[in-house]
Coordinates of C-alpha atoms and ligand atoms in Angstrom, one line a residue:
X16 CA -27.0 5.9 10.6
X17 CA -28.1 5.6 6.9
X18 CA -26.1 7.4 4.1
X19 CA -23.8 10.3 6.0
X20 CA -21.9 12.7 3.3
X21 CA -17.9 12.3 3.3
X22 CA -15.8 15.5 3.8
X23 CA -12.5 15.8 3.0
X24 CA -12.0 19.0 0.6
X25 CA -8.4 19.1 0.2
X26 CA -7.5 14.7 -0.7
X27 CA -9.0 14.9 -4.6
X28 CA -8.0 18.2 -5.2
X29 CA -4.5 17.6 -6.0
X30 CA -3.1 17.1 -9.6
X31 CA -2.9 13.9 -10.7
X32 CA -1.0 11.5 -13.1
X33 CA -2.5 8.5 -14.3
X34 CA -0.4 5.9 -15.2
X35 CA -1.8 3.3 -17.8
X36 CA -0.9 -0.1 -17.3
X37 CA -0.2 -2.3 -19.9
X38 CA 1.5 -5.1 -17.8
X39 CA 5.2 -3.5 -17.2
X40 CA 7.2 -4.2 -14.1
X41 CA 8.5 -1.1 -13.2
X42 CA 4.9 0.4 -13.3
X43 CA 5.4 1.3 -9.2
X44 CA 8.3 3.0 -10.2
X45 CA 7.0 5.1 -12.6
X46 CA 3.8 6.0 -10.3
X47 CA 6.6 6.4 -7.5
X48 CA 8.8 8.3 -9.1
X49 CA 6.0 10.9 -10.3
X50 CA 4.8 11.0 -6.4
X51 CA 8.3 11.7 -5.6
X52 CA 8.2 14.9 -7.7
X53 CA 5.9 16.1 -6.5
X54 CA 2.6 15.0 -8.1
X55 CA 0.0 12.4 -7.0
X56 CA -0.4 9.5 -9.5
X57 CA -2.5 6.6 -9.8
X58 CA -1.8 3.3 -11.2
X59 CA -4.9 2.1 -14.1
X60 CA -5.3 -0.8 -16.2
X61 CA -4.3 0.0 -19.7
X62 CA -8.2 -0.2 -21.4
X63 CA -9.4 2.0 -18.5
X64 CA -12.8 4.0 -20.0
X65 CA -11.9 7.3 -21.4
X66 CA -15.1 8.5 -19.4
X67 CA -13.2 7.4 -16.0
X68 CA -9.9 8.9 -17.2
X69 CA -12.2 12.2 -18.0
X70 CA -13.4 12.6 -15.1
X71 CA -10.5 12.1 -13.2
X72 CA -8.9 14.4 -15.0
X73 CA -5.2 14.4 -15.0
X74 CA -2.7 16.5 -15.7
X75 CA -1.0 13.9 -17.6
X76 CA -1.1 10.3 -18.9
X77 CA 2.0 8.0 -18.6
X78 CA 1.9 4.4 -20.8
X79 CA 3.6 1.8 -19.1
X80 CA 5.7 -0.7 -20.8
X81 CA 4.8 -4.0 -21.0
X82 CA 5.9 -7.7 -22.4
X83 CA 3.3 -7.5 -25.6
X84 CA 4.0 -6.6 -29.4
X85 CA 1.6 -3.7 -30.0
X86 CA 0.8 -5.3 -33.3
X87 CA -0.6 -8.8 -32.3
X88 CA -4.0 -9.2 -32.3
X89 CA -5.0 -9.4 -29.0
X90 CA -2.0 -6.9 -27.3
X91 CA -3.2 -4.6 -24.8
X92 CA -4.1 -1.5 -25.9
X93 CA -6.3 2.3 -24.5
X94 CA -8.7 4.5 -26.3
X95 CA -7.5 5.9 -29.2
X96 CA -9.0 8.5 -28.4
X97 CA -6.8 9.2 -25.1
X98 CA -4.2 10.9 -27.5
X99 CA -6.8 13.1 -28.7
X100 CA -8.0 14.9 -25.1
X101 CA -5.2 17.2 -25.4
X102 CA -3.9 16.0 -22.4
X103 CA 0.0 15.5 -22.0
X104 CA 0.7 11.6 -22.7
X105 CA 4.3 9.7 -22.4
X106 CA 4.6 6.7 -23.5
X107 CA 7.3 4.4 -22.2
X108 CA 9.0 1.2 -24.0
X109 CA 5.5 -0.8 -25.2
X110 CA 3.7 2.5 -24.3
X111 CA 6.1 4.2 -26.5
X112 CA 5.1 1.8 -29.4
X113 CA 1.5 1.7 -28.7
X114 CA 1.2 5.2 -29.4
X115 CA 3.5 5.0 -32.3
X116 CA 1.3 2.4 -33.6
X117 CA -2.3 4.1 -32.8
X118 CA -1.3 6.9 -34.4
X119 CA -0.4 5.4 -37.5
X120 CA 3.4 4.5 -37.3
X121 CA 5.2 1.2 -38.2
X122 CA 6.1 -1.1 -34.5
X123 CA 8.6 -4.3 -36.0
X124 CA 11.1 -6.4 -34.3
X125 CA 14.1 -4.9 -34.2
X126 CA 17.2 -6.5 -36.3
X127 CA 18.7 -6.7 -32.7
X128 CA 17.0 -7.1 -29.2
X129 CA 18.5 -3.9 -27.1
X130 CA 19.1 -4.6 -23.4
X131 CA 20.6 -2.9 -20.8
X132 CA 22.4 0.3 -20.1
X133 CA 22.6 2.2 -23.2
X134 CA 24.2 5.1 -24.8
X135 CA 21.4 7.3 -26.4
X136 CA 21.7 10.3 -28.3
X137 CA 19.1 13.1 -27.4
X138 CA 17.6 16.2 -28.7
X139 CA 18.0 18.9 -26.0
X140 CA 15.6 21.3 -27.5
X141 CA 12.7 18.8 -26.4
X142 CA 11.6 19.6 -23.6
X143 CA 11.6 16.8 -22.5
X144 CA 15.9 17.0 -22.6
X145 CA 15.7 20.4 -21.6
X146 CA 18.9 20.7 -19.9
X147 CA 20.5 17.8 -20.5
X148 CA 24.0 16.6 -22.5
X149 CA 23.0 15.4 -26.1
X150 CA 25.1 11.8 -24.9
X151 CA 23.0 9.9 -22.4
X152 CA 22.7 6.4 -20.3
X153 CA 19.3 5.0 -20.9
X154 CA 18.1 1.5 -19.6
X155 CA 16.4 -0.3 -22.9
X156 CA 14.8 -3.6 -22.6
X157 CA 13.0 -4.2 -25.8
X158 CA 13.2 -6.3 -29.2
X159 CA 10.4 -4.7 -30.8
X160 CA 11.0 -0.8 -31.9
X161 CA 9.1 1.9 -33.8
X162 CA 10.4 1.5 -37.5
X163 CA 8.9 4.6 -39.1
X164 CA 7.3 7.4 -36.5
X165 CA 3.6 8.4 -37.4
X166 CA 2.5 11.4 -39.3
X167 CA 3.2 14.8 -37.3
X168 CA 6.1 13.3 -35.0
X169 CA 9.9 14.2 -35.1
X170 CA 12.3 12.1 -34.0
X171 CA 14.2 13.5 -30.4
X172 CA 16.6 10.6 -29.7
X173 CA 18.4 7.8 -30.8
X174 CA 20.6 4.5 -29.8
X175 CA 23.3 2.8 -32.1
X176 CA 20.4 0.0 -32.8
X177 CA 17.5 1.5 -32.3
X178 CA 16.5 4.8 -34.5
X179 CA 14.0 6.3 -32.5
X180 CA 14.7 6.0 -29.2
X181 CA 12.6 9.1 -28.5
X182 CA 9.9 11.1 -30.6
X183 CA 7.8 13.4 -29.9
X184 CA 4.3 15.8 -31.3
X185 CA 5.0 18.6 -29.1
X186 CA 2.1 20.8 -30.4
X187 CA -0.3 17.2 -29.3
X188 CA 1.4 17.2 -26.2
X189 CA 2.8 13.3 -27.4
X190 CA 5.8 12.4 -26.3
X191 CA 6.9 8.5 -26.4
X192 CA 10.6 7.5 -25.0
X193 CA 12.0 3.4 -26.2
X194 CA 14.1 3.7 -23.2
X195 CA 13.1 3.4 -19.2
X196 CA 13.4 6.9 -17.3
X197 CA 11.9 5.6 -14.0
X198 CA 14.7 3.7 -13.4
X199 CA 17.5 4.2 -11.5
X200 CA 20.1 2.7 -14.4
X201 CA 18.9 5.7 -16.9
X202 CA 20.9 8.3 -14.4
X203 CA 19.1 11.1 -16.1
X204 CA 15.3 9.2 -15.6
X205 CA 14.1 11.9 -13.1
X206 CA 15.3 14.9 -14.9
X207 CA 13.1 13.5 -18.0
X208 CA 10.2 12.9 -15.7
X209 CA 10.6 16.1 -13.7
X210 CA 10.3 17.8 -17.7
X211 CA 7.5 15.8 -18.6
X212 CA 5.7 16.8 -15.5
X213 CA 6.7 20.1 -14.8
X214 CA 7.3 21.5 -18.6
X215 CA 5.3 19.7 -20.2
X216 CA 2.0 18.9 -18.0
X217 CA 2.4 22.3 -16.5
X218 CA 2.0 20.4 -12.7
X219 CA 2.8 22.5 -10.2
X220 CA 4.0 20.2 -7.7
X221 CA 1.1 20.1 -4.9
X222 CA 1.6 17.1 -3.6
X223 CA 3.8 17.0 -0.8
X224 CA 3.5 15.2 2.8
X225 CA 4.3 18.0 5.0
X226 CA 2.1 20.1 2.5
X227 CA -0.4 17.7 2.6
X228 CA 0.1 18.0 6.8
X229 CA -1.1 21.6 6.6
X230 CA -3.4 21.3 4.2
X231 CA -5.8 18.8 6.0
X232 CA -5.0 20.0 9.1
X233 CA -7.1 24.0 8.1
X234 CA -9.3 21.2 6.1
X235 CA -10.4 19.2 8.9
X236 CA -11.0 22.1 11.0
X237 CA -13.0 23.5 8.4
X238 CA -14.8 20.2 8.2
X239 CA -15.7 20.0 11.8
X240 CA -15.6 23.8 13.3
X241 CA -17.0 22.3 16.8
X242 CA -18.4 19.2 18.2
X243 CA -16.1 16.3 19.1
X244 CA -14.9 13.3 16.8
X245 CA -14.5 9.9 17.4
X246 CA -12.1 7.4 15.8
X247 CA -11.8 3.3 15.9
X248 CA -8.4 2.9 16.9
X249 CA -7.1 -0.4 15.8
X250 CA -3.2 0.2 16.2
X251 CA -2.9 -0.7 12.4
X252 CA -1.0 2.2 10.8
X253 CA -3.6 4.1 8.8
X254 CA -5.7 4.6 12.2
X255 CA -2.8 5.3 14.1
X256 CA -1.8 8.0 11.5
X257 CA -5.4 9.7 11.0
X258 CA -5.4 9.7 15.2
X259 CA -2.0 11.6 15.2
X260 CA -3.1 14.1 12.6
X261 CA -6.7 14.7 14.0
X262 CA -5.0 15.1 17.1
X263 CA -3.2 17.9 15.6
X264 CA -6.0 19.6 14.2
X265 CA -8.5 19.4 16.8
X266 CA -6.7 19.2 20.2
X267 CA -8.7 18.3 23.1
X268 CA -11.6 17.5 20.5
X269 CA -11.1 14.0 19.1
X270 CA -11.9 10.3 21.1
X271 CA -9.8 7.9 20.2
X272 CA -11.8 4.0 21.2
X273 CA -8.3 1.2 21.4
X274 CA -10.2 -2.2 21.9
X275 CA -7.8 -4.5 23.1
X276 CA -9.1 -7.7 22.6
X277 CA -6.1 -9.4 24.0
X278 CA -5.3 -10.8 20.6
X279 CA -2.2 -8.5 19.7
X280 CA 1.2 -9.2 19.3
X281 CA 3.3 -9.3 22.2
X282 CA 3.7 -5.3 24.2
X283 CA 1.7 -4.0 21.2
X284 CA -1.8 -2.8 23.0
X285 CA 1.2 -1.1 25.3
X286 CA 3.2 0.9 22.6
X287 CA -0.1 1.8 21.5
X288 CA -1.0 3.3 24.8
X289 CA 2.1 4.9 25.0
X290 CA 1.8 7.1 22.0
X291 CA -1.5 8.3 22.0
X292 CA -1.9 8.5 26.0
X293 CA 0.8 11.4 25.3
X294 CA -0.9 13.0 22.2
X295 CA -3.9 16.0 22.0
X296 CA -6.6 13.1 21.8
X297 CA -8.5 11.3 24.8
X298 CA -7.2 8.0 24.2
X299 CA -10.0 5.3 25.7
X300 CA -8.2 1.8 25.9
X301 CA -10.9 -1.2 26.7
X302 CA -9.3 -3.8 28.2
X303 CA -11.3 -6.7 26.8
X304 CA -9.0 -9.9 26.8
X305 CA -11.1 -11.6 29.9
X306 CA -14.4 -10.7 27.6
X307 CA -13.0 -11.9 24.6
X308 CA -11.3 -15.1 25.8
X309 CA -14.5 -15.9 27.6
X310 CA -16.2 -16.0 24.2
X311 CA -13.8 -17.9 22.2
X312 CA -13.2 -20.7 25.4
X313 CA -13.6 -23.8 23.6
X314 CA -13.9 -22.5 19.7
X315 CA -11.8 -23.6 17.0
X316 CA -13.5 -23.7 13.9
X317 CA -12.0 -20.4 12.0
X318 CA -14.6 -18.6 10.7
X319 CA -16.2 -18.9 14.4
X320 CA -13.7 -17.4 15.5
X321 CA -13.6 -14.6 13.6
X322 CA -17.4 -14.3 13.8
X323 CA -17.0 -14.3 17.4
X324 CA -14.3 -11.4 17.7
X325 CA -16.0 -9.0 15.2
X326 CA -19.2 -9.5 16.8
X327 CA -17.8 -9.0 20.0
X328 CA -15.3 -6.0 19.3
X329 CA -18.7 -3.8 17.7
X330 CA -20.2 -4.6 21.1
X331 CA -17.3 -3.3 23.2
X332 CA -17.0 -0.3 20.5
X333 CA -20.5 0.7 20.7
X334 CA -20.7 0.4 24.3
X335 CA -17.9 3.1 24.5
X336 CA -19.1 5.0 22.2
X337 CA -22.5 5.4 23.9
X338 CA -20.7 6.9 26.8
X339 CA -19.3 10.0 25.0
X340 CA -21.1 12.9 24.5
X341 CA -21.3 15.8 22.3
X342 CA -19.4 13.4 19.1
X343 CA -20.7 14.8 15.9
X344 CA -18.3 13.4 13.2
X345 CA -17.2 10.2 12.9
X346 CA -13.7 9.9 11.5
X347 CA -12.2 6.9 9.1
X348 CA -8.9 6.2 8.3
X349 CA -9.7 5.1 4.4
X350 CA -6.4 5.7 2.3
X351 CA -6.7 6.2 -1.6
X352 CA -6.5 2.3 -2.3
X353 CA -9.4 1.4 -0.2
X354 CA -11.1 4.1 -2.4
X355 CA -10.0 3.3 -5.5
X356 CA -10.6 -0.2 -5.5
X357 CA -14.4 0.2 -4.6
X358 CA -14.9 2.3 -7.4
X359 CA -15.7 5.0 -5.2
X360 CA -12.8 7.8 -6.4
X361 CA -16.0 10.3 -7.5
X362 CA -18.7 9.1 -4.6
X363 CA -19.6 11.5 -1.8
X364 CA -21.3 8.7 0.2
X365 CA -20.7 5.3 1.9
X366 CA -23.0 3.0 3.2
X367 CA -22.8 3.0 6.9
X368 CA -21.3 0.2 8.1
X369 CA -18.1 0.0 5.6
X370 CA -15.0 0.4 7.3
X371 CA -16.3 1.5 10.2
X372 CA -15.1 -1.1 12.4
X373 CA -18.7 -1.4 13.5
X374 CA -21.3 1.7 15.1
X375 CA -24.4 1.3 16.9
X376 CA -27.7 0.9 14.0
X377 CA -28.9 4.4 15.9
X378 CA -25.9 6.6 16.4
X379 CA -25.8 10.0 14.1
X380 CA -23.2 12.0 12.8
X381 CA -23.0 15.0 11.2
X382 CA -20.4 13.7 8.5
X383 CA -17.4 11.2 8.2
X384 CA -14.2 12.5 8.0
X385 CA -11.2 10.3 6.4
X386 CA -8.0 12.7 6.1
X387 CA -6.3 10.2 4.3
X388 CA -8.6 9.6 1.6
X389 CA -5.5 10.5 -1.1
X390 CA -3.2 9.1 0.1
X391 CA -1.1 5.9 -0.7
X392 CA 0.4 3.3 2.1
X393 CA 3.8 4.7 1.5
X394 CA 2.8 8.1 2.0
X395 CA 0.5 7.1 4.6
X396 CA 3.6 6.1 6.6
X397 CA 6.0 8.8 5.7
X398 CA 3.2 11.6 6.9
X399 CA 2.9 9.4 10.4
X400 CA 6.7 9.9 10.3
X401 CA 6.5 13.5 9.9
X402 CA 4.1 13.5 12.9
X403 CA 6.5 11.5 14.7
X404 CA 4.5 8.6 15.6
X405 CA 7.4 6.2 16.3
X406 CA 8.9 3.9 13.4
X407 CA 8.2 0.8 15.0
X408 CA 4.1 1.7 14.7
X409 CA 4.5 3.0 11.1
X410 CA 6.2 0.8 9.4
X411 CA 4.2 -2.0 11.2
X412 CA 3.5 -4.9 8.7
X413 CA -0.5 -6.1 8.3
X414 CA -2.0 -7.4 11.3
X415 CA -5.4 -9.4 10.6
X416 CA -8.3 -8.2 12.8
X417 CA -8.8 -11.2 14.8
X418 CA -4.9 -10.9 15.4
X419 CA -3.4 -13.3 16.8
X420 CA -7.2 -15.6 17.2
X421 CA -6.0 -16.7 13.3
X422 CA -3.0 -18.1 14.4
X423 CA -3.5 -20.3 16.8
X424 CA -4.8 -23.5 15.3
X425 CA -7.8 -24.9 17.8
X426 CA -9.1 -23.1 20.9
X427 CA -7.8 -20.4 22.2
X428 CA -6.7 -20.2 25.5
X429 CA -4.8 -17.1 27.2
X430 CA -1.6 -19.4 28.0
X431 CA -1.5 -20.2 24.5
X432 CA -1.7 -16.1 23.3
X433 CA 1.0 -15.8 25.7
X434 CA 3.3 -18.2 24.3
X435 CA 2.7 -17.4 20.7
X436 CA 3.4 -13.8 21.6
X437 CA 6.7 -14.7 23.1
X438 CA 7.7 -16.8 20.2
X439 CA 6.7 -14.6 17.2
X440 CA 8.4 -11.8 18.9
X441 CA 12.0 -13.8 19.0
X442 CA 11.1 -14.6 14.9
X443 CA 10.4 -10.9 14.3
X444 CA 12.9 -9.6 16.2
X445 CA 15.6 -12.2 14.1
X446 CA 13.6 -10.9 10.6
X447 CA 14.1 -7.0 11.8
X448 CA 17.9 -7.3 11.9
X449 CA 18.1 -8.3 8.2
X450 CA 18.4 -5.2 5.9
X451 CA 15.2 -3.4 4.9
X452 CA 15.6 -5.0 1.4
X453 CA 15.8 -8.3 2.6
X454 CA 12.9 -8.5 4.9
X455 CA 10.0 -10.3 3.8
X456 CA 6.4 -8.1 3.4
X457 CA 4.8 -10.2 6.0
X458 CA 6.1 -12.3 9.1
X459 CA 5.5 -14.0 12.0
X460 CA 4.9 -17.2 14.1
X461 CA 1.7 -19.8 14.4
X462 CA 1.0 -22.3 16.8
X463 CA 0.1 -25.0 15.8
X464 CA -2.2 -27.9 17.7
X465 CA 0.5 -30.3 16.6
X466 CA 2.3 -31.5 19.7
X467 CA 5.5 -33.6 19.1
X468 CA 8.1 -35.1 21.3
X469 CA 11.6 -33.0 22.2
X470 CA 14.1 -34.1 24.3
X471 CA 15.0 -31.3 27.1
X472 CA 18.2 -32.1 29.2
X473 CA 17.9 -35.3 30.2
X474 CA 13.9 -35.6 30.1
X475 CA 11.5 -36.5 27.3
X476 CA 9.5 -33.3 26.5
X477 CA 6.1 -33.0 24.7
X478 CA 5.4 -29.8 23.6
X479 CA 4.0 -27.5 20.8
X480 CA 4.9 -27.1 17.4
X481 CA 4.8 -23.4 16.2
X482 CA 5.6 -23.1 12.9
X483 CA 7.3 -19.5 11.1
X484 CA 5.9 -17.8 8.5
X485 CA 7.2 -15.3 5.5
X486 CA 6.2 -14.1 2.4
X487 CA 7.3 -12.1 -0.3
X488 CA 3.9 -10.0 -1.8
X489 CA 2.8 -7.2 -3.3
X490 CA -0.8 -6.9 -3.3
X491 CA -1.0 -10.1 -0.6
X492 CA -3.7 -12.0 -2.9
X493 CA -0.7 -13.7 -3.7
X494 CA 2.4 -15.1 -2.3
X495 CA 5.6 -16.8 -2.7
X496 CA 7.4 -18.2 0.7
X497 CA 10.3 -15.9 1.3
X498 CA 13.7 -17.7 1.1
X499 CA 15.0 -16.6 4.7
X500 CA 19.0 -17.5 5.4
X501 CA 19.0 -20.8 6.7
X502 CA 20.7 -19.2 9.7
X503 CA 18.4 -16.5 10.8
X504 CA 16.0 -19.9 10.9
X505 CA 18.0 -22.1 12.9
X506 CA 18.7 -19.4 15.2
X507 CA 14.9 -18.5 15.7
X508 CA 14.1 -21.7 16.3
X509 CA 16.5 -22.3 19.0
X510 CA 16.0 -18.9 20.5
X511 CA 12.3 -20.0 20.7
X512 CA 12.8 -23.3 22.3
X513 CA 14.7 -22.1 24.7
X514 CA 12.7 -19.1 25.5
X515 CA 9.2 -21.0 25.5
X516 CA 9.9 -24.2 27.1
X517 CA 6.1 -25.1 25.7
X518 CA 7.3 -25.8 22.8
X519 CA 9.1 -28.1 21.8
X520 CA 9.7 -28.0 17.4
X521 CA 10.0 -25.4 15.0
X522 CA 8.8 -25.7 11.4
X523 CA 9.0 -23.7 8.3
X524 CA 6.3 -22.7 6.4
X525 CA 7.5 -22.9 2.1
X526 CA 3.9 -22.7 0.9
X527 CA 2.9 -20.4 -1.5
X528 CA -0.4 -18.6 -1.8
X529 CA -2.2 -20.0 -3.6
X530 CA -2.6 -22.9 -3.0
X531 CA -2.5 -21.4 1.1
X532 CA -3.4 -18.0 2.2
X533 CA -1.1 -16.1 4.0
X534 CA -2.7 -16.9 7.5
X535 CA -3.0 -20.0 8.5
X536 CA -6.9 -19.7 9.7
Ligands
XMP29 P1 -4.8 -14.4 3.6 O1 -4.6 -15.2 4.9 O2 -6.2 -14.3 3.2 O3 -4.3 -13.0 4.0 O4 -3.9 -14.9 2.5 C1 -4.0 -11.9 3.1 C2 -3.6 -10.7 3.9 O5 -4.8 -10.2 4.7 C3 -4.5 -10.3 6.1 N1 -5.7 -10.8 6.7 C4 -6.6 -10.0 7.3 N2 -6.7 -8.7 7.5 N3 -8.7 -8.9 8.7 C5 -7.7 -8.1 8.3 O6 -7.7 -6.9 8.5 C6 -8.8 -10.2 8.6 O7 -9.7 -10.9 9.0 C7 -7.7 -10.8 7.8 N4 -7.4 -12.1 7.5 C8 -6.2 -12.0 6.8 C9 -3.3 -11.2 6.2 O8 -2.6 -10.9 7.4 C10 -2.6 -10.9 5.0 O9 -1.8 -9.7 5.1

């Protein structure tokens, strides 16, 4: 296979939002809160090209905040030339002054620094108040504040301390707010958004999960009016979602190849079974532990390992895949991340190994087809929701490829998978009873090749260590150790000894990343 075209008609046709970054925390908000209305946005640093932002021609531009002062010398700042496209642009808190400040207004410290929930006094014929009270709440968090609004603006709202709280250019399409309308302490936020989007950008509100569920679903048979498909199905959720949905569109039509290489968490290669065995798609598990354990006997340098299992699993893959007949597409589960972040938003092609889990040199297809190419993880999950694949597969935290391989320290050896398995399910079971809010991004047990010495009863014991793992993350290049209640720890731990009479000590992991990744191998 050498360069094979990418279909997927509907994913980059939706309106879009880009959201300019200039270092604000609430930035996921604000792209979140525009998704949530109904309008795909992406999140882009704040000097982003104004070729790229061209080309991916929005509907509208939001300006994050961000800790800066718009006037020091080396502040973050975008094109100038972005407020010129005639595209719709709100700035928000430092994006509020930036534009205030590009376009020729005064940005000062304020006599007071304004924080917290504020009453603000808006201008309803704006339309970006249209329909709201003149009195407001509005979340401020600045020190700096416009002092005098650039030529061509008109001031729309105002605080006790800070004068223009709001201004606007409506004939430029400019509208800047001081305040925070993404969050949830302006009570009004979404209204303001919902103006700026709807009233202002003209959006039309296209982007909606079970819209987007019909829409690929004609797409994709559009794409592929006959032949069959075949997907790598790793369990992970973007596989399991583009499966489900494929499964919807072309029953009968799509192969789904589960390699089970033994190295899962404990019942998973089960659960997996379970849902797709029952779904419109042939559903080929490969039971691979003997192979795979037989390759690893005796291995425990890391990157061996992991050599050893990807090298192995493209064997087992292409093996399968040589025994179907009549496959013309071959189908990906690429979300818009993945897409995004190899600069590939406007490319048609992919070389042809990437993220294909691995395909014969010599197999051809007609065409790839990734269904989820515009989508986000969040959405990701809530369209597997609506095609009620169960909650425990989509809201599945990451799982490395050579699963379980990683977190074993030193060879691997099938009594050993077994008793990680058992342990790391009693931690992750303990971690699923916290609330939502309180569960760490990532968790779940390692085993160690430290043995120590336990006292069982009345008998010495010498048995494993298996230490617990947690971390708080966003973007999982870096970490902080989540600070789990003491008690949920305790309890794991004796849970685990008690279940797994293998091991014999239970240790916390409190490093950070860096200076440790998130795996231990
Ligand atoms: P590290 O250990 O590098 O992990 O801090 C960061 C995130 O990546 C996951 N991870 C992997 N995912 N294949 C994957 O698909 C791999 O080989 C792999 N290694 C690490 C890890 O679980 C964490 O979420």
């Amino acid at each position: 296979m050498s360069e094979v075209k990418i279909i997927s008609e509907t994913a980059e046709e939706n309106e879009l939002v880009i959201v300019l970054d200039f270092g604000g925390q609430y930035k996921e908000l604000i792209a979140r809160a525009v998704r949530n209305l109904g309008v795909k946005s992406l999140i882009l640093p704040g000097n982003t090209p104004l070729e790229k932002i061209k080309t991916l021609a929005p509907v509208g531009i939001i300006l994050t905040g961000g800790p800066d002062s718009v006037y020091r010398k080396d502040a973050p700042r975008c094109d100038k030339s972005v407020f010129e496209l005639g595209i719709p642009v709100l700035g928000i808190c430092y994006g509020c002054q930036l534009l205030a400040y590009i376009s020729g207004g005064v940005v000062a410290p304020g006599e007071h620094s304004e924080y917290g929930r504020t009453q603000t006094r808006v201008d309803p014929t704006s339309e970006l108040f249209f329909g709201l009270e003149p009195e407001q709440i509005a979340l401020m968090s600045h020190t700096d504040e416009v002092k005098t609004l650039p030529d061509g603006f008109r001031n729309t709202a105002s605080t006790s301390a800070c004068r223009n709280a709001a201004f606007e250019s409506a004939e430029r399409k400019l509208y800047a707010v001081q305040f925070h309308p993404e969050v949830e302490n302006t009570p009004n936020g979404t209204a303001i958004m919902k103006n700026f989007l709807y009233r202002v950008c003209g959006a039309t509100g296209d982007y909606t999960i079970s819209g987007y569920r019909e829409a690929m679903i004609d797409a994709i048979r559009s794409q592929a009016p006959e032949g069959d498909v075949l997907l790598a199905l790793s369990g992970g959720v973007d596989s399991s979602v583009c499966a489900a949905l494929l499964g919807e569109a072309l029953p009968g039509r799509v192969h789904c190849v589960f390699v089970d290489h033994g190295l899962m968490r404990q019942d998973e290669g089960d659960e997996v079974e379970a849902v797709f065995s029952k779904r419109e798609v042939h559903f080929i598990r490969v039971n691979a532990q003997e192979r795979f354990y037989g390759k690893l006997a005796g291995v425990s340098d890391p990157e061996q390992k992991r050599k050893i299992i990807g090298e192995e699993f493209i064997r087992v893959f292409e093996e399968q895949a040589r025994r179907l007949t009549g496959v013309r597409y071959l189908a990906q589960g690429t979300i818009y991340p993945d897409v995004v972040e190899s600069g590939g938003v406007n490319s048609a092609v992919i070389k042809s190994h990437h993220n294909v889990g691995g395909l014969p040199a010599d197999m051809e297809f007609d065409a790839v087809i990734e269904p989820l190419r515009g989508l986000f993880k969040d959405e990701v999950r809530a369209l597997g929701r609506e095609l009620g694949i169960p909650e425990s597969l989509v809201s599945r935290q990451p799982f490395p490829g050579p699963g379980l391989a990683v977190r074993i320290i030193g060879a691997i050896t099938a009594e050993k998978v077994a008793l990680l398995q058992k342990a790391d399910a009693i931690f992750r079971e303990e971690v699923a009873a916290l609330p939502q809010n309180e569960r760490p991004d990532q968790y779940f047990a390692v085993l160690t090749d430290t043995k120590s010495v336990g006292v069982t009863g009345d008998f010495r014991s010498h048995g494993y260590t298996v230490a617990l793992r947690a971390v708080k993350t966003t973007d999982f290049m870096t970490a902080q150790a989540h600070e789990l209640p003491f008690a949920l720890l305790t309890k794991s731990a004796e849970r685990i000894v008690n279940t797994v009479p293998e091991v014999s000590r239970v240790v916390y992991d409190v490093t950070g990343k860096p200076p440790a990744t998130v795996e231990w191998e």
